[in-house]
mmCIF file of C-alpha atoms in Angstrom:
data_model
loop_
_atom_site.group_PDB
_atom_site.id
_atom_site.type_symbol
_atom_site.label_atom_id
_atom_site.label_comp_id
_atom_site.label_asym_id
_atom_site.label_seq_id
_atom_site.Cartn_x
_atom_site.Cartn_y
_atom_site.Cartn_z
ATOM 1 C CA MET A 1 5.270 93.178 -68.700
ATOM 2 C CA LYS A 2 6.875 91.477 -71.704
ATOM 3 C CA VAL A 3 10.569 90.624 -71.448
ATOM 4 C CA ILE A 4 13.247 89.211 -73.762
ATOM 5 C CA LEU A 5 16.301 87.425 -72.345
ATOM 6 C CA LEU A 6 19.643 87.305 -74.157
ATOM 7 C CA GLU A 7 21.852 84.767 -72.366
ATOM 8 C CA ASP A 8 23.992 81.994 -73.833
ATOM 9 C CA GLU A 9 24.569 79.961 -70.651
ATOM 10 C CA ILE A 10 21.736 77.754 -69.401
ATOM 11 C CA PRO A 11 22.569 78.054 -65.648
ATOM 12 C CA ALA A 12 22.737 81.843 -65.970
ATOM 13 C CA PHE A 13 19.388 81.858 -67.810
ATOM 14 C CA ASN A 14 17.812 79.719 -65.084
ATOM 15 C CA LYS A 15 19.060 82.105 -62.417
ATOM 16 C CA LEU A 16 17.971 85.193 -64.342
ATOM 17 C CA SER A 17 14.485 83.888 -65.108
ATOM 18 C CA LYS A 18 14.032 82.825 -61.472
ATOM 19 C CA TYR A 19 15.047 86.268 -60.204
ATOM 20 C CA LEU A 20 12.729 87.854 -62.749
ATOM 21 C CA LEU A 21 9.696 85.770 -61.820
ATOM 22 C CA ASP A 22 10.423 86.126 -58.108
ATOM 23 C CA HIS A 23 10.381 89.890 -58.607
ATOM 24 C CA ASN A 24 7.211 89.886 -60.706
ATOM 25 C CA SER A 25 5.224 86.684 -61.169
ATOM 26 C CA GLU A 26 3.123 88.280 -63.936
ATOM 27 C CA VAL A 27 6.074 88.740 -66.298
ATOM 28 C CA LYS A 28 5.756 87.158 -69.736
ATOM 29 C CA ILE A 29 9.032 86.010 -71.310
ATOM 30 C CA LEU A 30 8.588 86.639 -75.037
ATOM 31 C CA GLY A 31 11.834 84.951 -75.978
ATOM 32 C CA TRP A 32 15.136 83.549 -74.787
ATOM 33 C CA PHE A 33 17.997 83.790 -77.266
ATOM 34 C CA ARG A 34 21.465 82.299 -76.855
ATOM 35 C CA SER A 35 22.846 83.615 -80.133
ATOM 36 C CA LEU A 36 22.569 86.587 -82.474
ATOM 37 C CA GLU A 37 21.336 84.268 -85.207
ATOM 38 C CA ASN A 38 18.371 83.126 -83.109
ATOM 39 C CA ALA A 39 17.587 86.695 -82.053
ATOM 40 C CA PHE A 40 17.571 88.021 -85.623
ATOM 41 C CA GLU A 41 15.248 85.188 -86.658
ATOM 42 C CA GLU A 42 12.685 86.505 -84.157
ATOM 43 C CA LYS A 43 13.514 90.203 -84.519
ATOM 44 C CA GLU A 44 9.851 91.217 -84.659
ATOM 45 C CA LEU A 45 9.560 90.320 -80.960
ATOM 46 C CA PHE A 46 11.884 93.165 -80.023
ATOM 47 C CA ALA A 47 9.254 95.679 -81.131
ATOM 48 C CA GLN A 48 6.774 94.108 -78.701
ATOM 49 C CA CYS A 49 8.834 93.841 -75.516
ATOM 50 C CA ASP A 50 8.911 96.244 -72.576
ATOM 51 C CA LEU A 51 12.348 95.265 -71.264
ATOM 52 C CA ILE A 52 15.443 93.344 -72.373
ATOM 53 C CA LEU A 53 17.712 91.478 -69.946
ATOM 54 C CA SER A 54 20.966 90.930 -71.773
ATOM 55 C CA ASP A 55 24.354 89.324 -71.377
ATOM 56 C CA ILE A 56 27.027 90.897 -73.581
ATOM 57 C CA LYS A 57 28.830 87.876 -75.018
ATOM 58 C CA LEU A 58 26.503 85.420 -76.767
ATOM 59 C CA LEU A 59 27.385 82.200 -78.602
ATOM 60 C CA ASP A 60 28.183 83.907 -81.898
ATOM 61 C CA GLY A 61 29.041 87.489 -80.992
ATOM 62 C CA SER A 62 28.222 90.533 -78.905
ATOM 63 C CA SER A 63 24.692 91.643 -78.065
ATOM 64 C CA PHE A 64 25.792 95.170 -79.029
ATOM 65 C CA GLU A 65 25.755 93.989 -82.659
ATOM 66 C CA LEU A 66 22.071 93.203 -82.255
ATOM 67 C CA PHE A 67 21.218 96.527 -80.625
ATOM 68 C CA HIS A 68 23.106 98.482 -83.286
ATOM 69 C CA GLN A 69 21.221 96.770 -86.123
ATOM 70 C CA LEU A 70 17.729 96.613 -84.647
ATOM 71 C CA GLU A 71 15.654 99.608 -83.640
ATOM 72 C CA VAL A 72 15.258 98.791 -79.958
ATOM 73 C CA ASN A 73 12.973 101.238 -78.172
ATOM 74 C CA CYS A 74 12.787 99.547 -74.790
ATOM 75 C CA PRO A 75 15.239 99.774 -71.871
ATOM 76 C CA ILE A 76 17.974 97.181 -71.340
ATOM 77 C CA ILE A 77 19.373 95.768 -68.112
ATOM 78 C CA PHE A 78 22.781 94.231 -68.755
ATOM 79 C CA CYS A 79 23.762 91.121 -66.748
ATOM 80 C CA THR A 80 27.336 90.199 -67.584
ATOM 81 C CA ALA A 81 30.608 88.855 -66.227
ATOM 82 C CA TYR A 82 32.505 91.783 -67.737
ATOM 83 C CA ASN A 83 32.752 95.203 -66.101
ATOM 84 C CA LYS A 84 34.629 96.855 -68.973
ATOM 85 C CA TYR A 85 31.657 97.415 -71.275
ATOM 86 C CA MET A 86 29.689 99.837 -69.113
ATOM 87 C CA GLU A 87 30.302 102.823 -71.369
ATOM 88 C CA ASP A 88 29.176 100.839 -74.428
ATOM 89 C CA ALA A 89 26.113 99.640 -72.523
ATOM 90 C CA PHE A 90 24.915 103.160 -71.842
ATOM 91 C CA GLU A 91 25.422 104.175 -75.450
ATOM 92 C CA THR A 92 22.535 101.798 -76.121
ATOM 93 C CA ASN A 93 19.361 101.865 -74.011
ATOM 94 C CA GLY A 94 20.985 100.554 -70.849
ATOM 95 C CA ILE A 95 19.497 101.594 -67.519
ATOM 96 C CA ALA A 96 21.427 99.202 -65.235
ATOM 97 C CA TYR A 97 24.588 97.117 -65.393
ATOM 98 C CA LEU A 98 24.846 94.023 -63.186
ATOM 99 C CA VAL A 99 28.190 92.233 -62.939
ATOM 100 C CA LYS A 100 28.025 88.492 -62.313
ATOM 101 C CA PRO A 101 27.713 86.973 -59.817
ATOM 102 C CA TYR A 102 24.915 89.323 -58.800
ATOM 103 C CA SER A 103 22.364 88.751 -56.053
ATOM 104 C CA GLN A 104 18.567 88.807 -56.027
ATOM 105 C CA GLU A 105 18.824 92.075 -54.110
ATOM 106 C CA SER A 106 20.973 93.702 -56.819
ATOM 107 C CA PHE A 107 18.616 92.420 -59.494
ATOM 108 C CA ASN A 108 15.586 93.768 -57.633
ATOM 109 C CA LYS A 109 17.215 97.198 -57.393
ATOM 110 C CA ALA A 110 17.699 97.246 -61.161
ATOM 111 C CA MET A 111 14.087 96.187 -61.692
ATOM 112 C CA TYR A 112 12.887 98.824 -59.238
ATOM 113 C CA LYS A 113 14.699 101.423 -61.325
ATOM 114 C CA TYR A 114 12.863 100.132 -64.394
ATOM 115 C CA ASP A 115 9.538 100.240 -62.537
ATOM 116 C CA GLN A 116 10.120 103.819 -61.417
ATOM 117 C CA LEU A 117 11.225 105.096 -64.818
ATOM 118 C CA PHE A 118 8.914 103.262 -67.166
ATOM 119 C CA LYS A 119 6.213 101.053 -65.766
ATOM 120 C CA LYS A 120 4.308 103.638 -63.765
ATOM 121 C CA SER A 121 4.268 106.186 -66.575
ATOM 122 C CA ASN A 122 3.573 103.613 -69.321
ATOM 123 C CA LEU A 123 6.389 104.971 -71.451
ATOM 124 C CA THR A 124 6.861 103.361 -74.840
ATOM 125 C CA GLN A 125 9.813 105.498 -76.005
ATOM 126 C CA LEU A 126 13.033 106.223 -74.165
ATOM 127 C CA ASN A 127 13.509 109.564 -72.550
ATOM 128 C CA MET A 128 17.089 110.132 -73.635
ATOM 129 C CA ASP A 129 17.589 113.040 -71.233
ATOM 130 C CA ALA A 130 16.717 110.723 -68.362
ATOM 131 C CA PHE A 131 19.115 108.110 -69.668
ATOM 132 C CA GLY A 132 21.866 110.707 -69.871
ATOM 133 C CA MET A 133 21.346 111.514 -66.202
ATOM 134 C CA ILE A 134 21.319 107.826 -65.288
ATOM 135 C CA GLU A 135 24.537 107.249 -67.188
ATOM 136 C CA GLN A 136 26.263 110.104 -65.371
ATOM 137 C CA MET A 137 25.098 108.815 -62.004
ATOM 138 C CA LEU A 138 26.240 105.284 -62.751
ATOM 139 C CA HIS A 139 29.643 106.415 -63.972
ATOM 140 C CA LYS A 140 30.059 108.328 -60.731
ATOM 141 C CA SER A 141 29.099 105.246 -58.760
ATOM 142 C CA ILE A 142 31.523 102.840 -60.464
ATOM 143 C CA LYS A 143 33.216 101.215 -57.532
ATOM 144 C CA ASN A 144 36.961 101.372 -57.082
ATOM 145 C CA TYR A 145 37.852 98.154 -55.314
ATOM 146 C CA LYS A 146 40.593 97.958 -52.723
ATOM 147 C CA GLN A 147 44.064 97.504 -54.217
ATOM 148 C CA ARG A 148 46.256 97.097 -51.126
ATOM 149 C CA PHE A 149 46.305 96.865 -47.345
ATOM 150 C CA SER A 150 48.661 98.819 -45.100
ATOM 151 C CA ILE A 151 49.379 96.841 -41.949
ATOM 152 C CA LYS A 152 50.865 98.375 -38.827
ATOM 153 C CA LYS A 153 53.754 96.492 -37.235
ATOM 154 C CA GLU A 154 55.993 97.291 -34.287
ATOM 155 C CA ASN A 155 58.776 98.492 -36.568
ATOM 156 C CA GLY A 156 56.611 100.331 -39.100
ATOM 157 C CA ILE A 157 54.004 99.699 -41.774
ATOM 158 C CA ILE A 158 54.034 96.975 -44.410
ATOM 159 C CA VAL A 159 51.972 97.067 -47.590
ATOM 160 C CA LYS A 160 50.297 93.993 -49.041
ATOM 161 C CA PRO A 161 48.842 94.197 -52.572
ATOM 162 C CA VAL A 162 45.415 92.593 -52.774
ATOM 163 C CA ALA A 163 46.578 90.541 -55.771
ATOM 164 C CA ASP A 164 49.128 88.766 -53.530
ATOM 165 C CA ILE A 165 46.572 87.600 -50.963
ATOM 166 C CA ILE A 166 45.531 83.947 -51.177
ATOM 167 C CA PHE A 167 42.614 84.066 -48.758
ATOM 168 C CA PHE A 168 41.056 85.936 -45.833
ATOM 169 C CA LYS A 169 39.669 84.387 -42.644
ATOM 170 C CA ALA A 170 37.322 85.988 -40.112
ATOM 171 C CA LEU A 171 38.534 86.188 -36.526
ATOM 172 C CA GLY A 172 35.703 87.875 -34.673
ATOM 173 C CA ASP A 173 35.777 91.622 -35.291
ATOM 174 C CA PHE A 174 38.890 91.424 -37.454
ATOM 175 C CA CYS A 175 40.351 89.168 -40.143
ATOM 176 C CA SER A 176 43.603 87.477 -40.988
ATOM 177 C CA LEU A 177 45.086 87.242 -44.463
ATOM 178 C CA VAL A 178 47.576 84.776 -45.920
ATOM 179 C CA ASP A 179 49.759 85.963 -48.801
ATOM 180 C CA ILE A 180 51.868 84.292 -51.488
ATOM 181 C CA HIS A 181 54.852 84.228 -49.120
ATOM 182 C CA LYS A 182 52.742 82.197 -46.653
ATOM 183 C CA GLU A 183 52.860 85.129 -44.252
ATOM 184 C CA LYS A 184 49.836 85.663 -42.016
ATOM 185 C CA HIS A 185 48.734 89.141 -40.924
ATOM 186 C CA ASN A 186 45.749 90.471 -38.994
ATOM 187 C CA ILE A 187 43.772 93.407 -40.374
ATOM 188 C CA SER A 188 41.068 95.514 -38.712
ATOM 189 C CA TYR A 189 38.197 94.598 -41.029
ATOM 190 C CA LYS A 190 35.123 92.471 -40.506
ATOM 191 C CA ILE A 191 34.583 89.784 -43.135
ATOM 192 C CA SER A 192 31.339 91.445 -44.275
ATOM 193 C CA ASN A 193 33.183 94.723 -44.892
ATOM 194 C CA LEU A 194 35.960 92.977 -46.805
ATOM 195 C CA GLU A 195 33.409 91.323 -49.052
ATOM 196 C CA GLN A 196 32.211 94.767 -50.168
ATOM 197 C CA LEU A 197 35.730 96.168 -50.646
ATOM 198 C CA LEU A 198 37.147 93.346 -52.785
ATOM 199 C CA ASP A 199 36.591 92.933 -56.521
ATOM 200 C CA PRO A 200 34.003 90.131 -56.959
ATOM 201 C CA GLN A 201 35.675 89.138 -60.213
ATOM 202 C CA HIS A 202 38.649 87.898 -58.185
ATOM 203 C CA PHE A 203 37.376 87.261 -54.659
ATOM 204 C CA PHE A 204 34.476 85.166 -53.389
ATOM 205 C CA ARG A 205 33.116 84.549 -49.913
ATOM 206 C CA ILE A 206 32.809 80.776 -49.778
ATOM 207 C CA ASN A 207 31.250 80.565 -46.310
ATOM 208 C CA ARG A 208 30.585 82.725 -43.255
ATOM 209 C CA SER A 209 34.256 83.187 -42.413
ATOM 210 C CA GLU A 210 36.454 82.827 -45.517
ATOM 211 C CA ILE A 211 37.084 84.701 -48.776
ATOM 212 C CA VAL A 212 39.293 83.200 -51.499
ATOM 213 C CA ASN A 213 41.257 84.685 -54.400
ATOM 214 C CA ILE A 214 40.511 82.821 -57.636
ATOM 215 C CA ALA A 215 44.107 83.303 -58.803
ATOM 216 C CA PHE A 216 45.279 80.857 -56.130
ATOM 217 C CA ILE A 217 42.649 78.144 -56.460
ATOM 218 C CA LYS A 218 44.548 75.049 -57.566
ATOM 219 C CA LYS A 219 41.736 72.506 -57.521
ATOM 220 C CA VAL A 220 38.069 72.162 -56.569
ATOM 221 C CA GLU A 221 36.532 68.841 -55.569
ATOM 222 C CA PRO A 222 32.993 67.742 -54.649
ATOM 223 C CA TYR A 223 32.358 67.361 -50.929
ATOM 224 C CA PHE A 224 29.413 66.001 -48.975
ATOM 225 C CA LYS A 225 26.070 67.790 -48.488
ATOM 226 C CA ASN A 226 26.364 69.923 -51.636
ATOM 227 C CA LYS A 227 29.649 71.441 -50.496
ATOM 228 C CA MET A 228 32.883 71.921 -52.448
ATOM 229 C CA GLN A 229 36.415 71.456 -51.173
ATOM 230 C CA ILE A 230 38.918 74.048 -52.406
ATOM 231 C CA ILE A 231 42.651 73.304 -52.553
ATOM 232 C CA LEU A 232 44.704 76.501 -52.673
ATOM 233 C CA SER A 233 48.210 77.028 -54.016
ATOM 234 C CA ASP A 234 49.683 77.056 -50.489
ATOM 235 C CA LYS A 235 48.033 73.636 -49.881
ATOM 236 C CA THR A 236 45.382 75.107 -47.589
ATOM 237 C CA VAL A 237 42.066 73.234 -47.904
ATOM 238 C CA LEU A 238 38.848 75.214 -47.453
ATOM 239 C CA THR A 239 35.201 74.197 -47.789
ATOM 240 C CA THR A 240 32.231 76.088 -49.190
ATOM 241 C CA SER A 241 28.993 76.223 -47.242
ATOM 242 C CA GLY A 242 26.060 74.432 -48.815
ATOM 243 C CA SER A 243 24.189 77.694 -49.347
ATOM 244 C CA ARG A 244 27.144 79.332 -51.130
ATOM 245 C CA THR A 245 28.013 76.400 -53.394
ATOM 246 C CA PRO A 246 25.621 77.228 -56.292
ATOM 247 C CA GLU A 247 26.882 80.836 -56.480
ATOM 248 C CA PHE A 248 30.465 79.602 -56.151
ATOM 249 C CA ARG A 249 30.023 77.312 -59.163
ATOM 250 C CA LEU A 250 28.718 80.219 -61.240
ATOM 251 C CA TRP A 251 31.554 82.444 -60.045
ATOM 252 C CA LEU A 252 34.147 79.840 -61.070
ATOM 253 C CA ASP A 253 32.646 79.837 -64.565
ATOM 254 C CA GLY A 254 32.774 83.636 -64.724
ATOM 255 C CA LYS A 255 29.022 84.043 -64.434
#
């Protein structure tokens, strides 16, 4: 399988190429382009590739400009930090839309979709009817992330907007949250469930027991053993786990 990568950031390219080769060690990367200018210089390669893995914002413009000017007949998997371009993505040859930071598992699912649709049947042209169905399914599956929590108290129910929550902390089978008023409340959610309910653009699980809101990160400092120390706006200090630190760095950069 011949693949082209469109990605302007070197760390994101390293991650993407690793995920790709881990999924299929026989992949041949025809080209890696960080800018539209570089891609247009090698435009003949796009007629040879079987799949394109593409960020949306490159060094000198949007990858959509490239797809609108070139006749691209292969499927595209978008890997981007922006979730607002999904409709535009599926007006091109998009078959999957991964929002950074994405996992190896999410990437493998997108590649499995490619394998099922194209590889086994050796398709060289897009089946636009199939893409229409995929687009409809993906639009239906766009996730609506949690916007607020209703918390039962002795004298009634209080509502806490997600945007006002500084961080969450696991406490066994439930979690506590701390908000901008420095109030602490317990909620009946496991940390693993919260991780799925919260928008990954704004919230990140830094270790086994804590999730932070990027809006309230005041400072990040190096710590020992590949960890990072996070100082929050309420002066709370949290620490990433060593295994989560690389993903945390990418998340901070919007990757």
